[in-house]
PDB file of C-alpha atoms in Angstrom:
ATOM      1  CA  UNK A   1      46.158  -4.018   8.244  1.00  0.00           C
ATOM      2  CA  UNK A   2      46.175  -7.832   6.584  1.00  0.00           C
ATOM      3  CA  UNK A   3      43.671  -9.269   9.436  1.00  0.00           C
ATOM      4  CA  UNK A   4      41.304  -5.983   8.754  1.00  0.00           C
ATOM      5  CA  UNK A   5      41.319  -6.584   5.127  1.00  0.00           C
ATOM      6  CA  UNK A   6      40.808 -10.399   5.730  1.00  0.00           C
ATOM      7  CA  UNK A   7      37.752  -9.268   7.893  1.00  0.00           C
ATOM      8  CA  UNK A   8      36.453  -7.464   5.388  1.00  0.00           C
ATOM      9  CA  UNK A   9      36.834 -10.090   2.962  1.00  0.00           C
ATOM     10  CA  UNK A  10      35.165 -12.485   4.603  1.00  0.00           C
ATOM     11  CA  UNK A  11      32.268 -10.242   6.165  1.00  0.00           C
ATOM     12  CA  UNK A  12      31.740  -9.633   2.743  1.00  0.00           C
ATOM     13  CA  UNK A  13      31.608 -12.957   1.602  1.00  0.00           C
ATOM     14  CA  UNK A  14      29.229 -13.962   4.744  1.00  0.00           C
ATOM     15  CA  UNK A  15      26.808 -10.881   3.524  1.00  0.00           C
ATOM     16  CA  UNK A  16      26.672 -12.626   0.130  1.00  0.00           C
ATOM     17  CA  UNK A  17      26.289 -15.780   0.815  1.00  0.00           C
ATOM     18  CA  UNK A  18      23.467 -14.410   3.401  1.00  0.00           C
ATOM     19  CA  UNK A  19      21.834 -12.611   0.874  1.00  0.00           C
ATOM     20  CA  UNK A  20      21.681 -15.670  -1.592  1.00  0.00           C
ATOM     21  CA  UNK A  21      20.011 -17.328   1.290  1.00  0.00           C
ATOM     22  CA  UNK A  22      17.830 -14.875   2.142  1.00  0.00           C
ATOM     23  CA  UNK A  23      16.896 -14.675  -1.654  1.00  0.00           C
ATOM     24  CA  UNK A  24      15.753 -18.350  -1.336  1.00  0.00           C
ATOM     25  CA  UNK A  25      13.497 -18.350   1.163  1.00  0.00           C
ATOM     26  CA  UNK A  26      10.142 -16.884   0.910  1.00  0.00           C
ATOM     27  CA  UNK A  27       8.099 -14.591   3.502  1.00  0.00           C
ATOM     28  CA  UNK A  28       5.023 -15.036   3.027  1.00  0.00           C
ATOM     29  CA  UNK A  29       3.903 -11.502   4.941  1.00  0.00           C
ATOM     30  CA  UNK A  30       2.025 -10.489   1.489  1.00  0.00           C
ATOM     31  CA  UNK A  31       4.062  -7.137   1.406  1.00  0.00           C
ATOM     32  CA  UNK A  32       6.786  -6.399  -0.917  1.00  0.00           C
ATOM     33  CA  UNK A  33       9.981  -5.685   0.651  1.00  0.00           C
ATOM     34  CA  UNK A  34       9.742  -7.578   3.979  1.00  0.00           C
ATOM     35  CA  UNK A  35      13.446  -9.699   4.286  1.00  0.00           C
ATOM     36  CA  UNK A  36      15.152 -10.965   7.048  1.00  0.00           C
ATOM     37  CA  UNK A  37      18.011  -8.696   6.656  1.00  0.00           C
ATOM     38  CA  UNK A  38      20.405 -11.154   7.294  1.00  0.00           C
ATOM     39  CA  UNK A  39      22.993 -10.037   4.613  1.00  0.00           C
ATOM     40  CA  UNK A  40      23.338  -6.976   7.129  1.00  0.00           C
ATOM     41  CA  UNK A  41      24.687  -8.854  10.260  1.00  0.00           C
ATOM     42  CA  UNK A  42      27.874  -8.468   8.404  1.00  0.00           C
ATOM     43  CA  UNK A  43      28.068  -5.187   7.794  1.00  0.00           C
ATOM     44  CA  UNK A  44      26.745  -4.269  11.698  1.00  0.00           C
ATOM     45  CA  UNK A  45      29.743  -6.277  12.442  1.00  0.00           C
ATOM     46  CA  UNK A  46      32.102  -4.148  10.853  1.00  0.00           C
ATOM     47  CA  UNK A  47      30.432  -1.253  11.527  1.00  0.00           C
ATOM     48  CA  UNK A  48      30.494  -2.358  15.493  1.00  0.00           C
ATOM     49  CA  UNK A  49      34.484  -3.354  14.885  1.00  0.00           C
ATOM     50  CA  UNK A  50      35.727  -1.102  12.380  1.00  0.00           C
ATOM     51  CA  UNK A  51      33.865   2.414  10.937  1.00  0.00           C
ATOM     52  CA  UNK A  52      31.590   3.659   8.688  1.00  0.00           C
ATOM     53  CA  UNK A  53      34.370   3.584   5.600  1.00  0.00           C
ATOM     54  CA  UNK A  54      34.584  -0.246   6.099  1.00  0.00           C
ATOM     55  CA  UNK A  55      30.961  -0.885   6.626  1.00  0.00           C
ATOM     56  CA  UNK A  56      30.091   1.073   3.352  1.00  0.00           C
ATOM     57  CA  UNK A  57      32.434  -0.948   1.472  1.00  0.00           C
ATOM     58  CA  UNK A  58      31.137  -4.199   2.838  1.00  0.00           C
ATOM     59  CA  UNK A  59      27.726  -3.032   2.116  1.00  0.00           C
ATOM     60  CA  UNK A  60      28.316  -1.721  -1.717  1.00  0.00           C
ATOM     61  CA  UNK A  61      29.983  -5.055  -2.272  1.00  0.00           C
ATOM     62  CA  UNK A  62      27.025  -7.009  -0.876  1.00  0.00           C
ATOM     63  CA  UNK A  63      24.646  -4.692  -2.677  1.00  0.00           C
ATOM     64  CA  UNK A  64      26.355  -5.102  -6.234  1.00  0.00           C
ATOM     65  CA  UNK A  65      27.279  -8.561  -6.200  1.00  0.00           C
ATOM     66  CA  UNK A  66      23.415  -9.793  -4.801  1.00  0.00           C
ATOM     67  CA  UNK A  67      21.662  -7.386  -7.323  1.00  0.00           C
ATOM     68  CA  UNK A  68      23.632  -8.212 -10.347  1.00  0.00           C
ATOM     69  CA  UNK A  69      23.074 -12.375  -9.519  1.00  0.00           C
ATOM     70  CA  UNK A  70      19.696 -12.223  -8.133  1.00  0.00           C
ATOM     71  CA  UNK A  71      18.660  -9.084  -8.773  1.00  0.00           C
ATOM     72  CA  UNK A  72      17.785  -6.278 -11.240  1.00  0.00           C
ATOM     73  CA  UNK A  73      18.827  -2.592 -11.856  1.00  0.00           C
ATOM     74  CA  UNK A  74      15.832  -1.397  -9.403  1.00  0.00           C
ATOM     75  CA  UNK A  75      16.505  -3.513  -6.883  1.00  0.00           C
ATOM     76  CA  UNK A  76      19.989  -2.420  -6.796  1.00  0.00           C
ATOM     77  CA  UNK A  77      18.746   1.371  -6.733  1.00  0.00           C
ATOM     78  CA  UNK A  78      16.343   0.086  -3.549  1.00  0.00           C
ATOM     79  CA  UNK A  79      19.075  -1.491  -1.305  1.00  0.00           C
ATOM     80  CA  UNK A  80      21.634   1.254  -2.037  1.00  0.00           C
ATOM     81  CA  UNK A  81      18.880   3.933  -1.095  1.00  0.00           C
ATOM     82  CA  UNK A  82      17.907   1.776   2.196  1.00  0.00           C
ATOM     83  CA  UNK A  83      21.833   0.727   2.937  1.00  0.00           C
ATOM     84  CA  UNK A  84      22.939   4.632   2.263  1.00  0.00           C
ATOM     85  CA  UNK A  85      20.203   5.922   5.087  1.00  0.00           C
ATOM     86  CA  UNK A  86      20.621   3.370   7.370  1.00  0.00           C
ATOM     87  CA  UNK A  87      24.222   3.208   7.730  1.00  0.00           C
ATOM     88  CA  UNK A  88      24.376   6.801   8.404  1.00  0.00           C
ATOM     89  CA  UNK A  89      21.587   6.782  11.188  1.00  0.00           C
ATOM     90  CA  UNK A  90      23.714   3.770  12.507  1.00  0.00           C
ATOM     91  CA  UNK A  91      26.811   5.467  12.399  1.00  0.00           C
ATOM     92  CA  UNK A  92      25.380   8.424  13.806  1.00  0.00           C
ATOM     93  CA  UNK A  93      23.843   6.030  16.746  1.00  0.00           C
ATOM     94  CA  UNK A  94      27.325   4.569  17.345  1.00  0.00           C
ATOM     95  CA  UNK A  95      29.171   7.462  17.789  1.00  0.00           C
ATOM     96  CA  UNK A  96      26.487  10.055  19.654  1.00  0.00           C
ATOM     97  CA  UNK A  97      23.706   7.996  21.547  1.00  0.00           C
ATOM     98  CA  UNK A  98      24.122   5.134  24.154  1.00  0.00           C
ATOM     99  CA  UNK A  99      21.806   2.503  22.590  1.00  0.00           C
ATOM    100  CA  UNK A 100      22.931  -0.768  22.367  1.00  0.00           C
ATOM    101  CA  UNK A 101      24.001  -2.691  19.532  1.00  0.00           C
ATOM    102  CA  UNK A 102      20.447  -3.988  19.098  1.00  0.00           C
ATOM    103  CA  UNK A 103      19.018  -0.669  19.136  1.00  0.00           C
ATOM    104  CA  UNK A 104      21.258   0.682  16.523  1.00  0.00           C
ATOM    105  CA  UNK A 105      20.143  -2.250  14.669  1.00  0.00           C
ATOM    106  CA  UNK A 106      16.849  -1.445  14.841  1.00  0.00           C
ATOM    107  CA  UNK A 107      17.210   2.189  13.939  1.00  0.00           C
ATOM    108  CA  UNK A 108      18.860   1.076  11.052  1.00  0.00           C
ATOM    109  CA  UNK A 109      16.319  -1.899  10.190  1.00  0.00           C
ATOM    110  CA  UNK A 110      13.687   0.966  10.342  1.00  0.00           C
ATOM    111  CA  UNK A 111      15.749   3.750   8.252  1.00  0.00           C
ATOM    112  CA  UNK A 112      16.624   0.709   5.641  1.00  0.00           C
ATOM    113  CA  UNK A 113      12.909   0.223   5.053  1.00  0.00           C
ATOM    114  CA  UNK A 114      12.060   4.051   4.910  1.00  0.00           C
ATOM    115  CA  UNK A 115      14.721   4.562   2.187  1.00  0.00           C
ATOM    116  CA  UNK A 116      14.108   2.187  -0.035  1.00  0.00           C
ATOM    117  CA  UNK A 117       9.963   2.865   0.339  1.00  0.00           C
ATOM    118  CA  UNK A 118      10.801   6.108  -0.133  1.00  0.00           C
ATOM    119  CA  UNK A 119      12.803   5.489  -3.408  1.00  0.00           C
ATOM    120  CA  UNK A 120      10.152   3.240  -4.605  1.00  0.00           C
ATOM    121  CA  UNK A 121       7.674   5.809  -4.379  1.00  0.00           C
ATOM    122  CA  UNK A 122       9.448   8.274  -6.245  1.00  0.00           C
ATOM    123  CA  UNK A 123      10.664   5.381  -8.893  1.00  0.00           C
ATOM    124  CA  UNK A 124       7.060   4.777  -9.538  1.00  0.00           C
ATOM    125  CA  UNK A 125       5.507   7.443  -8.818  1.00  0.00           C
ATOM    126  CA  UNK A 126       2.674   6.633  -6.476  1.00  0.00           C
ATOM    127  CA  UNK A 127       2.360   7.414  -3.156  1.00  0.00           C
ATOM    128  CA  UNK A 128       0.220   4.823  -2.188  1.00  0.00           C
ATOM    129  CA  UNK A 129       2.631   3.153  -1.751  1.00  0.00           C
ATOM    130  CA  UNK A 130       3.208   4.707   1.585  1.00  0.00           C
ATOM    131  CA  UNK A 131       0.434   2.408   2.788  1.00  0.00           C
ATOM    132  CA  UNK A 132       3.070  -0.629   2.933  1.00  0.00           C
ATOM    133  CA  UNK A 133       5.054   2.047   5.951  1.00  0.00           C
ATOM    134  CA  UNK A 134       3.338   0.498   9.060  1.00  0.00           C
ATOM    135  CA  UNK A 135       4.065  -3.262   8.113  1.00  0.00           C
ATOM    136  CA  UNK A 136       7.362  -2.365   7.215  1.00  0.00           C
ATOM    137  CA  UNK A 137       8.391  -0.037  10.234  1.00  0.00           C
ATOM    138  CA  UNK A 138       7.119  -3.129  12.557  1.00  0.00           C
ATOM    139  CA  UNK A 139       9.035  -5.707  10.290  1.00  0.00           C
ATOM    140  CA  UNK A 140      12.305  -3.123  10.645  1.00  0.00           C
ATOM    141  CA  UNK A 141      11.794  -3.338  14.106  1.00  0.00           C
ATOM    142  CA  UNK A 142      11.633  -7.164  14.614  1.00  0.00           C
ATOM    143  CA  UNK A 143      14.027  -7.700  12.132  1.00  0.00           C
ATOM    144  CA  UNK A 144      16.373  -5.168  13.558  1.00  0.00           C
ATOM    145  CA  UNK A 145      16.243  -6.912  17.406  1.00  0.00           C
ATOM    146  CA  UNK A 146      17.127 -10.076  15.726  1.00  0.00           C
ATOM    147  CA  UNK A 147      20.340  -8.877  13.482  1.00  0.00           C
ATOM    148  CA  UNK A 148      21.184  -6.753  16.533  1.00  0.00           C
ATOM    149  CA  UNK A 149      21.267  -9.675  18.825  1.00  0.00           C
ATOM    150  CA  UNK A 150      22.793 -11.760  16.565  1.00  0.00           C
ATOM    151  CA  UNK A 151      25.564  -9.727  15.947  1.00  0.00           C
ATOM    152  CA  UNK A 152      26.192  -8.953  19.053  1.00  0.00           C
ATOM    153  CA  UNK A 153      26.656 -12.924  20.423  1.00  0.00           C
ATOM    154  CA  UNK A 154      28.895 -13.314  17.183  1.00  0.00           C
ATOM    155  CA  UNK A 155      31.263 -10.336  18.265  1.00  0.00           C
ATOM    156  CA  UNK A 156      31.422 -12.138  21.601  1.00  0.00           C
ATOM    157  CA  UNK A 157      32.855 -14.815  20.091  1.00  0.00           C
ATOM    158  CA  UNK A 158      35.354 -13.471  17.351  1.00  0.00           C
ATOM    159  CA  UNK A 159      38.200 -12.004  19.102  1.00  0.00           C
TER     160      UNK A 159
END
């Protein structure tokens, strides 16, 4: 019980300090939205070790803690929209398909983007928004390989 609540201790601390970093460095795609997603290497981790319970808590802690420093109210609403879907299509993954850890990445790269575009549209009203959904699916999808890869060597080499 102590070394699961010291993982999820520091996984959280590792998504924050990600997302700080991620905050600081700019992509330059032109499209609103389009991150790294390096913040949620942490919480595939403890999704991939743990369950969904522990990865939701590492996630709402990341999610709070980034959007009240960096962030606003909205942006806050966004990643808890994106985080909620895509933690349940990557739990669902996990448990009932036989992708890999990269391709449950991916699916949840690509559900994190639809929920919070989705949210946004509502938020604002205008569904022309919906035009940003190609560059976003293909950024889900390249982001997604990389976290999923990522996390994968890293849970090679923590025990």
């Amino acid at each position: 019980m102590s070394r699961k609540t010291a993982y999820l201790g520091l996984f959280s601390a590792v998504a924050i300090i990600f997302g700080y970093v991620e905050s600081l460095v700019p992509v330059f795609a032109g499209i609103p939205g389009i991150k790294l997603g390096l913040a949620n290497l942490a919480v595939l981790f403890i999704l991939a070790r743990y369950s969904y319970k522990e990865a939701a808590l590492v996630s709402l802690v990341r999610i709070l803690v980034i959007g009240f420093m960096f962030g606003n109210l909205f942006s806050i609403i966004y990643s808890l929209a994106g985080a909620a879907l895509s933690l349940t299509v990557m739990t669902f993954m996990k448990k009932y398909s036989g992708f890999s850890l990269a391709g449950i990445s991916v699916a949840g790269g690509v559900t994190h983007n639809v929920g919070q575009l989705l949210v946004a549209t509502i938020i604002v009203e205008n569904f022309s928004l919906l035009y940003y959904a190609p560059a976003l699916l293909i950024s889900g999808v390249i982001t997604g390989l990389l976290i999923g890869w990522l996390t994968t060597e890293v849970l090679k080499r923590i025990p």
